Short mmCIF file of C-alpha atoms in Angstrom, two decimals:
data_model
loop_
_atom_site.label_atom_id
_atom_site.label_comp_id
_atom_site.label_asym_id
_atom_site.label_seq_id
_atom_site.Cartn_x
_atom_site.Cartn_y
_atom_site.Cartn_z
CA GLY A 1 -34.50 141.35 61.81
CA GLU A 2 -37.43 144.12 61.66
CA SER A 3 -36.64 144.92 65.45
CA ARG A 4 -34.01 146.90 65.09
CA LEU A 5 -34.38 148.28 61.15
CA GLY A 6 -35.73 151.64 61.92
CA PHE A 7 -32.70 151.89 64.70
CA LEU A 8 -30.07 151.09 62.70
CA MET A 9 -31.48 153.06 59.21
CA GLU A 10 -31.66 156.04 61.50
CA ILE A 11 -27.86 155.56 62.29
CA ALA A 12 -26.95 154.81 59.14
CA ALA A 13 -28.61 157.86 57.27
CA VAL A 14 -26.45 160.15 59.36
CA ALA A 15 -23.22 158.52 59.93
CA ALA A 16 -23.25 158.47 55.55
CA SER A 17 -24.25 162.36 55.47
CA VAL A 18 -21.32 162.34 58.18
CA ALA A 19 -19.17 160.93 56.39
CA LEU A 20 -19.53 162.10 52.56
CA THR A 21 -18.35 165.41 54.37
CA LYS A 22 -15.25 164.46 55.58
CA GLY A 23 -14.41 163.19 52.14
CA LEU A 24 -15.39 159.34 52.92
CA ALA A 25 -18.02 156.77 51.45
CA LEU A 26 -19.71 154.34 54.32
CA MET A 27 -20.66 151.37 53.16
CA LEU A 28 -23.42 149.44 54.83
CA ILE A 29 -23.25 145.76 55.45
CA PRO A 30 -25.65 143.94 57.23
CA PRO A 31 -25.14 141.88 60.12
CA TYR A 32 -24.40 138.31 59.65
CA GLU A 33 -25.55 135.71 63.05
CA ASN A 34 -25.48 132.67 61.84
CA SER A 35 -22.50 132.46 58.94
CA ARG A 36 -19.04 133.86 58.40
CA LEU A 37 -19.35 137.37 56.90
CA PRO A 38 -16.67 137.59 53.84
CA LEU A 39 -14.93 140.48 55.18
CA GLU A 40 -11.89 139.60 54.24
CA ARG A 41 -13.17 140.55 50.67
CA LEU A 42 -14.12 144.44 51.49
CA ASP A 43 -11.71 147.16 50.66
CA ILE A 44 -12.21 148.77 54.29
CA ASP A 45 -10.18 151.53 56.68
CA GLY A 46 -12.04 151.20 58.77
CA ALA A 47 -15.95 149.94 61.16
CA ILE A 48 -18.63 151.32 62.78
CA VAL A 49 -20.45 148.41 64.60
CA VAL A 50 -24.07 148.83 66.26
CA GLU A 51 -24.77 147.39 69.62
CA PRO A 52 -22.62 144.38 68.85
CA ALA A 53 -23.25 141.84 71.42
CA ALA A 54 -20.33 139.61 73.55
CA GLY A 55 -18.18 137.88 71.43
CA ASP A 56 -19.22 139.09 68.67
CA GLU A 57 -17.11 137.30 66.12
CA GLN A 58 -17.24 140.51 63.19
CA VAL A 59 -15.86 142.65 65.73
CA ILE A 60 -13.15 139.72 65.68
CA GLN A 61 -12.58 139.07 62.74
CA LEU A 62 -12.00 142.81 61.93
CA GLN A 63 -9.47 143.29 64.92
CA ASN A 64 -7.82 140.02 63.88
CA MET A 65 -7.31 142.13 60.45
CA GLY A 66 -5.93 145.35 61.59
CA ILE A 67 -9.58 146.92 60.88
CA PRO A 68 -10.41 150.26 63.32
CA VAL A 69 -13.24 149.44 64.80
CA VAL A 70 -15.87 151.85 66.51
CA SER A 71 -18.25 150.78 68.59
CA LEU A 72 -21.47 152.35 69.03
CA GLY A 73 -22.31 151.43 72.39
CA ARG A 74 -20.61 149.21 74.68
CA GLN A 75 -19.16 145.87 73.83
CA PRO A 76 -20.18 143.93 76.81
CA GLY A 77 -16.71 141.98 78.03
CA VAL A 78 -14.63 144.01 76.01
CA ASP A 79 -11.93 147.05 76.41
CA SER A 80 -10.21 147.31 73.46
CA VAL A 81 -12.88 148.92 71.37
CA PRO A 82 -13.62 152.35 71.45
CA PHE A 83 -17.17 152.91 72.00
CA VAL A 84 -19.93 155.68 72.04
CA ASP A 85 -21.81 155.13 74.96
CA LEU A 86 -25.94 155.10 74.81
CA HIS A 87 -26.32 155.70 78.15
CA SER A 88 -28.42 152.88 78.59
CA THR A 89 -28.66 152.33 82.54
CA ALA A 90 -29.69 156.16 82.53
CA ALA A 91 -32.38 155.32 80.14
CA ALA A 92 -33.84 152.78 81.72
CA GLN A 93 -33.84 154.37 84.90
CA LEU A 94 -35.72 157.41 82.90
CA ILE A 95 -38.07 154.91 81.50
CA PHE A 96 -38.84 153.38 85.01
CA ARG A 97 -39.29 156.37 86.63
CA HIS A 98 -41.90 157.91 84.23
CA LEU A 99 -43.77 154.38 84.97
CA PHE A 100 -43.93 154.72 88.32
CA ALA A 101 -44.86 158.28 88.22
CA GLN A 102 -47.93 157.63 85.90
CA GLY A 103 -49.15 155.05 88.45
CA ALA A 104 -48.04 151.97 87.08
CA VAL A 105 -46.83 149.36 90.37
CA HIS A 106 -46.39 146.26 88.39
CA ILE A 107 -44.21 146.83 85.73
CA ALA A 108 -42.85 143.83 83.53
CA LEU A 109 -39.57 143.86 81.49
CA LEU A 110 -39.45 142.70 77.74
CA ILE A 111 -35.81 142.45 76.35
CA GLY A 112 -33.95 140.94 73.80
CA ALA A 113 -32.28 137.54 74.10
CA SER A 114 -28.74 138.55 72.56
CA ASN A 115 -25.80 139.67 75.14
CA ARG A 116 -26.60 143.43 74.39
CA ASN A 117 -24.68 145.31 76.76
CA SER A 118 -28.26 147.90 76.87
CA TYR A 119 -30.21 144.76 77.52
CA ILE A 120 -27.37 144.17 79.95
CA GLU A 121 -27.74 147.72 81.46
CA THR A 122 -31.70 147.96 81.48
CA GLU A 123 -32.18 144.32 83.17
CA ALA A 124 -29.44 145.03 85.58
CA ALA A 125 -31.23 149.04 86.21
CA TYR A 126 -34.37 147.22 86.96
CA GLN A 127 -33.63 144.55 88.80
CA ASN A 128 -32.50 147.35 90.98
CA PHE A 129 -35.46 149.60 90.43
CA CYS A 130 -37.64 146.99 91.80
CA GLN A 131 -36.29 146.09 95.21
CA GLU A 132 -35.96 149.55 95.49
CA HIS A 133 -39.75 149.89 95.45
CA GLY A 134 -40.50 146.47 96.51
CA MET A 135 -41.67 145.22 93.21
CA VAL A 136 -41.18 141.34 92.12
CA PRO A 137 -39.04 141.87 88.68
CA ILE A 138 -40.46 139.79 85.85
CA VAL A 139 -38.46 139.43 82.93
CA SER A 140 -39.13 138.41 79.60
CA LYS A 141 -36.46 137.57 77.18
CA ALA A 142 -37.31 137.25 72.52
CA ILE A 143 -35.84 136.64 69.94
CA GLU A 144 -34.82 139.87 68.51
CA ALA A 145 -35.31 138.61 64.40
CA GLY A 146 -38.66 137.70 65.59
CA GLY A 147 -39.71 141.03 64.84
CA ASP A 148 -43.13 142.38 65.96
CA GLY A 149 -44.23 138.74 66.31
CA ALA A 150 -41.69 138.08 69.04
CA GLY A 151 -43.22 140.48 70.91
CA TYR A 152 -46.59 140.22 70.82
CA LEU A 153 -46.22 136.62 71.91
CA ALA A 154 -44.47 137.57 74.54
CA ALA A 155 -46.35 140.37 75.65
CA LYS A 156 -49.72 137.93 75.51
CA ARG A 157 -47.91 135.30 77.42
CA LEU A 158 -46.66 138.69 80.14
CA LEU A 159 -50.28 139.70 80.43
CA SER A 160 -51.82 136.48 80.25
CA GLU A 161 -49.66 134.68 83.31
CA HIS A 162 -49.35 138.37 85.21
CA PRO A 163 -53.35 139.59 84.83
CA GLU A 164 -51.39 142.73 87.41
CA LEU A 165 -49.07 144.33 85.55
CA ASP A 166 -49.83 147.86 84.05
CA GLY A 167 -46.94 148.77 83.01
CA ILE A 168 -44.53 147.15 79.99
CA CYS A 169 -41.26 148.32 79.17
CA ALA A 170 -40.74 146.42 76.03
CA ILE A 171 -36.66 148.53 75.38
CA THR A 172 -36.86 146.57 71.58
CA GLU A 173 -39.33 148.74 69.12
CA ALA A 174 -40.99 146.03 67.18
CA PHE A 175 -41.33 144.14 70.67
CA ALA A 176 -43.02 147.25 72.04
CA VAL A 177 -45.08 147.11 68.63
CA GLY A 178 -46.15 143.97 69.36
CA ALA A 179 -47.03 144.81 72.87
CA VAL A 180 -49.84 146.73 71.76
CA LEU A 181 -51.39 144.38 69.58
CA ALA A 182 -51.29 141.74 72.52
CA ALA A 183 -53.05 143.97 74.64
CA LYS A 184 -55.30 144.92 72.62
CA GLU A 185 -56.38 141.61 71.91
CA LEU A 186 -56.62 141.25 75.62
CA GLY A 187 -58.95 143.74 75.98
CA ARG A 188 -56.34 146.03 77.68
CA ASN A 189 -56.45 149.88 77.86
CA ILE A 190 -53.07 152.28 76.85
CA PRO A 191 -52.54 153.96 78.49
CA GLY A 192 -55.16 154.12 80.95
CA ASP A 193 -54.85 150.16 82.71
CA LEU A 194 -51.70 149.62 81.07
CA LYS A 195 -48.84 151.50 79.96
CA ILE A 196 -46.11 150.54 77.23
CA VAL A 197 -42.32 152.15 77.05
CA THR A 198 -39.49 151.43 74.78
CA ARG A 199 -36.07 152.90 74.58
CA TYR A 200 -35.85 154.21 70.97
CA ASP A 201 -38.59 157.15 69.46
CA GLY A 202 -38.65 155.94 65.73
CA PHE A 203 -41.16 156.30 63.20
CA ARG A 204 -43.40 153.34 63.96
CA ILE A 205 -43.72 153.60 67.81
CA ARG A 206 -44.62 157.82 67.22
CA ASN A 207 -47.37 156.44 64.50
CA CYS A 208 -47.99 153.39 66.65
CA LYS A 209 -51.91 153.42 67.74
CA PRO A 210 -51.80 154.82 70.24
CA PRO A 211 -48.38 156.80 69.92
CA LEU A 212 -46.04 155.10 72.52
CA THR A 213 -43.81 156.58 75.15
CA ALA A 214 -39.77 156.63 73.90
CA VAL A 215 -36.79 158.17 74.88
CA ASP A 216 -34.52 160.48 72.65
CA LEU A 217 -31.60 158.82 72.05
CA HIS A 218 -30.37 161.79 69.94
CA LEU A 219 -28.88 159.22 67.14
CA GLU A 220 -28.41 162.00 64.86
CA ASP A 221 -25.50 163.21 67.39
CA VAL A 222 -24.63 159.47 68.17
CA ALA A 223 -23.62 158.68 64.94
CA ALA A 224 -21.84 161.52 64.12
CA LEU A 225 -19.58 161.02 67.06
CA ALA A 226 -19.17 157.61 65.93
CA ILE A 227 -18.15 158.95 62.39
CA HIS A 228 -15.21 161.41 64.09
CA ALA A 229 -14.17 158.89 66.59
CA LEU A 230 -12.90 156.87 64.00
CA LEU A 231 -11.60 160.08 62.25
CA ASP A 232 -9.61 160.65 65.03
CA ILE A 233 -8.12 157.13 65.05
CA PHE A 234 -6.88 157.47 61.23
CA GLU A 235 -5.21 161.22 62.47
CA GLY A 236 -3.43 158.90 64.89
#
């Protein structure tokens, strides 16, 4: 849904450009999470999948068809798919250390409900951070397809049930935007008494009011690496 649109499209744009320089055309295929995508109808030589969840049926289908797959972000529980690491643990540690350095001592984590590696690693890093700093972990999960609205509802519930919160790490871009809406509605000042950070410094985050702190994931490099990894497989 809209939760991942900016992230996905930035990757796709760069990957298409790099592929074209290598004499390849990039086909953009939408994710189908609730129905079978007719991949067998496509005449493709390889595929790049973006942050697949554990047990992703499309990855399994591609492998069964003998089509080389490169994952952008590690797929949980799978060692057979080459991947470009997004370093989710390091990014999460960076975010939590930043929040703490800025004075936040009651931090909540808002992540997607899907079983993606970035969520798994971020939650693990958060639990370790809370243990190290004597904080009580507060984790909320929302459905990615719900976009801003899902982030808004989850953040409003968090802030209402835990008024002491002074920091929210909303990993998904749309959730962070929704959290800002909830905070404003509840009269919270950002970044005065509530700090909101997210993982991806996309267009919506840079143009949010106020702009939010985010991590530069170097998606241009990441997308290029994925294309080159796929080319390496083609070339043996």
